[in-house]
Coordinates of C-alpha atoms and ligand atoms in Angstrom, one line a residue:
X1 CA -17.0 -4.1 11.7
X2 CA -15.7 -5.7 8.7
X3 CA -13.0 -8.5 8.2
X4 CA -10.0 -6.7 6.5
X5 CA -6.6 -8.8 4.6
X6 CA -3.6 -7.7 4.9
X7 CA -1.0 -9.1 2.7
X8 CA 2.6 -8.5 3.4
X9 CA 1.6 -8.0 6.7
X10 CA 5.4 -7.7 8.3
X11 CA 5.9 -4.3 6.1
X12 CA 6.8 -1.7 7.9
X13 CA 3.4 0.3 6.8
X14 CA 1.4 -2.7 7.5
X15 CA 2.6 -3.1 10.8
X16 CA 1.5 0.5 11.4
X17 CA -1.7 0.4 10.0
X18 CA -2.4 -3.3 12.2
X19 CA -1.4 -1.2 15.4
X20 CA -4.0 1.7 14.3
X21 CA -6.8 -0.7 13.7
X22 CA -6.7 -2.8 16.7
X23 CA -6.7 0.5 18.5
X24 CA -9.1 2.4 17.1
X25 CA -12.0 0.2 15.6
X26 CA -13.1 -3.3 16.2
X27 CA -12.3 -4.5 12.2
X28 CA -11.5 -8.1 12.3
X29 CA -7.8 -8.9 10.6
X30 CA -6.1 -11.6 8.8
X31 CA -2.3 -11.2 8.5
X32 CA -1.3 -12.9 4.9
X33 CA 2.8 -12.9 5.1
X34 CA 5.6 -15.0 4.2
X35 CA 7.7 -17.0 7.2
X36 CA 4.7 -16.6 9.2
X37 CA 6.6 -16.9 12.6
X38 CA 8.3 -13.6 12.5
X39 CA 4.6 -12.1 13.5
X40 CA 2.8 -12.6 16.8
X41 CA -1.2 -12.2 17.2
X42 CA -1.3 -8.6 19.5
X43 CA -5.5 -9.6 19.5
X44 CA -6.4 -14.1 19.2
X45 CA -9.8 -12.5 18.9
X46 CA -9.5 -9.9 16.0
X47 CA -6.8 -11.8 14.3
X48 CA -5.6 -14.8 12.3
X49 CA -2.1 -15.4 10.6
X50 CA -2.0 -16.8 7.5
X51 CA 1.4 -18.1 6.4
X52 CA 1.8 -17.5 2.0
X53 CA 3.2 -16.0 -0.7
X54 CA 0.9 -13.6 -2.5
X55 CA 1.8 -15.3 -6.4
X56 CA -0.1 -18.2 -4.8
X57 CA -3.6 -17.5 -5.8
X58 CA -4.9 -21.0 -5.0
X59 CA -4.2 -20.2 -1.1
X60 CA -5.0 -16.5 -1.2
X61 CA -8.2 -17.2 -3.0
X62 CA -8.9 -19.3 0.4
X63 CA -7.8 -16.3 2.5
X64 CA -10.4 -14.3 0.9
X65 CA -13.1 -15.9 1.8
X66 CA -15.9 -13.5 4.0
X67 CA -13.2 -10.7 3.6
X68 CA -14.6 -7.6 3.1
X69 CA -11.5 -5.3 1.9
X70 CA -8.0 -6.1 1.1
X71 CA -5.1 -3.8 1.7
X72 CA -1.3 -5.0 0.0
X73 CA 1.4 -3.7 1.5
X74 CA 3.2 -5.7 -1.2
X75 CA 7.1 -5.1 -2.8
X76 CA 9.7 -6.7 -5.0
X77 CA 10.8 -6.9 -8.6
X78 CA 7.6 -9.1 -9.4
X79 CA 5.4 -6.7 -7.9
X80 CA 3.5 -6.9 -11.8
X81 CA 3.1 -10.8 -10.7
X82 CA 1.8 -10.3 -7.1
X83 CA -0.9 -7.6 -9.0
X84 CA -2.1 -10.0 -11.0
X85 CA -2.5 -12.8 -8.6
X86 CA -4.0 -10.3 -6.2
X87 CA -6.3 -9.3 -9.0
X88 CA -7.2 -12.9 -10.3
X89 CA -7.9 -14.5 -6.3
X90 CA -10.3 -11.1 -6.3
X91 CA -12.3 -12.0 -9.2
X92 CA -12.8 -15.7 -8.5
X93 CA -14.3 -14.7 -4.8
X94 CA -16.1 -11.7 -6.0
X95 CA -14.0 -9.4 -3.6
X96 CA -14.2 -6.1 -4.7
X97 CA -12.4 -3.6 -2.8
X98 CA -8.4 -3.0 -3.1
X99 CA -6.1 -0.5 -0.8
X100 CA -2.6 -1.2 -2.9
X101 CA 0.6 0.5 -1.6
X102 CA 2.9 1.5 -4.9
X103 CA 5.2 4.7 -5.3
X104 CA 5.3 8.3 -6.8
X105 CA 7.1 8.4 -10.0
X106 CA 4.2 5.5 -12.0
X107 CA 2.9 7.7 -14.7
X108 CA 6.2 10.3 -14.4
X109 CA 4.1 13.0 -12.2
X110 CA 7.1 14.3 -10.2
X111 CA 7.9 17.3 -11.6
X112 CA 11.3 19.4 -11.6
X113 CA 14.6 18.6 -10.5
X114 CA 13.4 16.0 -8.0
X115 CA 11.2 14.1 -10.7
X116 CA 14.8 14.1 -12.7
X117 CA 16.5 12.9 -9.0
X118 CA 13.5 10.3 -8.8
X119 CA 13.9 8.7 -12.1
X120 CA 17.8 8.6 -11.1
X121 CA 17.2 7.2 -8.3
X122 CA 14.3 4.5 -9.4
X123 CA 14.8 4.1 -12.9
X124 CA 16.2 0.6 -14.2
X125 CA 13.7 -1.8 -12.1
X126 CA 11.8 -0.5 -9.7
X127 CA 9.4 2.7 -11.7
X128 CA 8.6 0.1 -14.7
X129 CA 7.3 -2.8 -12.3
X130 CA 5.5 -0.4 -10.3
X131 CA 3.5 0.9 -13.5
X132 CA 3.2 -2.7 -14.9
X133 CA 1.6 -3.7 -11.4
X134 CA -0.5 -0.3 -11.0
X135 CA -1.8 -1.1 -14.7
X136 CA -3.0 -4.0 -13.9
X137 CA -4.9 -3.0 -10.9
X138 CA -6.1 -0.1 -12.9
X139 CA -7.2 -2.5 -16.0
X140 CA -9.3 -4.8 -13.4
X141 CA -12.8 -4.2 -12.5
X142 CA -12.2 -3.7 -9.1
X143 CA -12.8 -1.1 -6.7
X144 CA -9.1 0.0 -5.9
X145 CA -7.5 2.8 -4.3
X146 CA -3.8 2.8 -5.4
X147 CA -1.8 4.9 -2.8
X148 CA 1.5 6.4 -4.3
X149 CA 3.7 7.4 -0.8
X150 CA 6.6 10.3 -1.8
X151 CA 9.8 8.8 -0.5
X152 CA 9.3 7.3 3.2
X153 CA 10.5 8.5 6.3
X154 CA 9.8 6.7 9.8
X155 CA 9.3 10.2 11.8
X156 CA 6.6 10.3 14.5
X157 CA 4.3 12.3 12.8
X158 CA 1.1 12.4 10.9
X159 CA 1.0 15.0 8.7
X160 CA 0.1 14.9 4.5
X161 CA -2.0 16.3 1.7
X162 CA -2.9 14.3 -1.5
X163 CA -2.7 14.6 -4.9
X164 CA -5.2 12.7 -8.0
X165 CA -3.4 11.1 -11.0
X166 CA -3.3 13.8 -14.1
X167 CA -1.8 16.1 -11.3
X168 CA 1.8 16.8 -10.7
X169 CA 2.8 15.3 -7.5
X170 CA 3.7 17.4 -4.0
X171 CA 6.8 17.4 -1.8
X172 CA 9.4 14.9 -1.6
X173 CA 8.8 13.1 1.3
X174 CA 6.0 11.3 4.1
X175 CA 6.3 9.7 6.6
X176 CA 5.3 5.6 6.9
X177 CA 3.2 6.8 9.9
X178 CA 1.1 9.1 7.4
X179 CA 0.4 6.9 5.1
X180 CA -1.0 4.3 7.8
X181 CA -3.5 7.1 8.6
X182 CA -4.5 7.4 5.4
X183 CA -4.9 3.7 5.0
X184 CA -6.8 3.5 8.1
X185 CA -9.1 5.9 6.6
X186 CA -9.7 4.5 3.5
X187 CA -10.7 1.3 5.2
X188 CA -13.0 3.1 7.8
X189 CA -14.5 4.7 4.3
X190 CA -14.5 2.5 2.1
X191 CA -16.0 4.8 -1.0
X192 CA -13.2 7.0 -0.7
X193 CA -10.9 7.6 -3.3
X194 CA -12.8 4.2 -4.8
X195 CA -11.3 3.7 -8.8
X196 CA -8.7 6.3 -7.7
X197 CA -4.6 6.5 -7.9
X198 CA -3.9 9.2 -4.9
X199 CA 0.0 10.8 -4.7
X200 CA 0.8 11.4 -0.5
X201 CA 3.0 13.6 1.0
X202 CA 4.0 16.2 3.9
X203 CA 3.2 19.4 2.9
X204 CA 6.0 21.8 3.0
X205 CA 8.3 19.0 1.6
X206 CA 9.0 21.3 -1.8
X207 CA 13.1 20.7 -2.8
X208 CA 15.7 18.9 -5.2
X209 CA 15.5 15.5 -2.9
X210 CA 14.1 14.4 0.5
X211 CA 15.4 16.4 3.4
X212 CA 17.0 12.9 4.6
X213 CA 19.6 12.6 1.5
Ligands
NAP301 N1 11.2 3.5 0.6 C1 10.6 4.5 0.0 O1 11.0 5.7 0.1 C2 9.3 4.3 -0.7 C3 8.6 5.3 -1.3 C4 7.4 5.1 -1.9 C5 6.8 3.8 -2.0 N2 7.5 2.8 -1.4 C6 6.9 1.4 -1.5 O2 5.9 1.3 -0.5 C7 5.7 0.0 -0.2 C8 5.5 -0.2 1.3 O3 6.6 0.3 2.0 P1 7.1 -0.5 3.4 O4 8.2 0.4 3.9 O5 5.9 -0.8 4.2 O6 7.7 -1.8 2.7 P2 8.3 -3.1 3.3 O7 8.5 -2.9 4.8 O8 9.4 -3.5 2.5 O9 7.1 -4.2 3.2 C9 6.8 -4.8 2.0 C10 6.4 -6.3 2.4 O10 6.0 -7.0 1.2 C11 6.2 -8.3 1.4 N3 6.2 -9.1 0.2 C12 7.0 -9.0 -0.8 N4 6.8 -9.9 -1.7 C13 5.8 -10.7 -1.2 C14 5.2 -11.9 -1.7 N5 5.4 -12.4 -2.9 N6 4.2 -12.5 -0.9 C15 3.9 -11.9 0.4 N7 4.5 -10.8 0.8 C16 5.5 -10.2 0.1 C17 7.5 -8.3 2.2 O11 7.6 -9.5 2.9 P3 9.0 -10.2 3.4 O12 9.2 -9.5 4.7 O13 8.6 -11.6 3.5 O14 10.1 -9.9 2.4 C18 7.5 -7.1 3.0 O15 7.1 -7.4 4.4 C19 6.8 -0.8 -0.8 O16 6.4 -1.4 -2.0 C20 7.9 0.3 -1.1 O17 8.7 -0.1 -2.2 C21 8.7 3.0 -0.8

């Protein structure tokens, strides 16, 4: 059993990958999100709410304390910011392992016409802060796992392969149900894909854009 973080904890992943872990193991979780009283305890035994913004590092170094892994379901044009708060509050507690949800696109892996579509799409905002806040994970000492999702579907299934960074990326599309399982299993294995930046997506998925545009 270990005691888990999980900032941003209303995200739609998150919320997936809270459902999965009460279900399935007996992990302990705190649920670090802003406006606190959208979220209800499903467990008062397993979990704790924490009301906070993640640039607060004072109050997430407190939530840190006895955790054992941290997953951030984290978004927003100062995702860079939330890194490096994430990163700092991890340092000064001597918490080392990360799960941190970015995007495909970061180090311009997509290939084809939907890597062209992609940086359409994501270019102007969104790609640069995701690389600024995936360098800085990448430049800390920690043991990270940076997950980069192909473009999100909310299908009921579970069904994805994986890619390393340095290879092109796979498919166009996953669903937010996939990547929950693969979050689940990185925190159930905590070695896995440690110091790693891992593309996910449905296999099959192959085309010019996702099948839902
Ligand atoms: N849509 C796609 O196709 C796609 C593809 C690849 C990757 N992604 C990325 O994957 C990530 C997860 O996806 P998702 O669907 O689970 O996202 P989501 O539902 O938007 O969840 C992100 C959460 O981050 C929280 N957050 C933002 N800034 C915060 C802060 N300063 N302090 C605390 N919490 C903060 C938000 O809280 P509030 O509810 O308070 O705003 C929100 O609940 C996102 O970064 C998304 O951009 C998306």
């Amino acid at each position: 059993m270990a005691k888990i973080l999980i900032l941003g904890a209303n995200g739609r992943i998150a919320k997936l990958v809270e459902t999965e872990l009460l279900a399935k193991t007996s992990h302990q979780l705190i649920l670090f999100l802003r406006n606190a009283d959208r979220l209800k305890s499903s467990d008062d035994k397993r979990e704790k709410i924490i009301e906070g913004d993640v640039t607060n590092t004072q109050l997430l170094e407190k939530a840190l304390t006895g955790i054992d892994l941290v997953y951030a379901n984290l978004a927003g044009k100062n995702i860079a910011q939330q890194a490096k708060s994430v990163v700092t509050a991890m340092n000064l507690v001597s918490v080392k392992r990360l799960i941190w949800i970015s995007t495909l696109g970061i180090y311009d892996e997509v290939p084809g016409k939907f890597g062209k579509w992609n940086h359409q799409m994501l270019d102007g905002g969104y790609l640069e802060t995701y690389a600024a806040a995936a360098k800085v994970i990448e430049n800390s000492d920690l043991d990270y796992t940076i997950v980069r999702p192909a473009w999100l579907s909310n299908q009921d299934i579970v069904n994805y392969e994986t890619t390393e960074k340095g290879e092109p990326f796979k498919g166009t599309e996953v669903s937010r149900k996939s990547v929950a399982n693969f979050v689940v299993q990185l925190i159930n294995e905590p070695e896995k894909e440690s110091r790693h930046s891992v593309g996910i997506n449905q296999p099959n998925t192959d085309g010019s854009k996702p099948s839902f545009y």
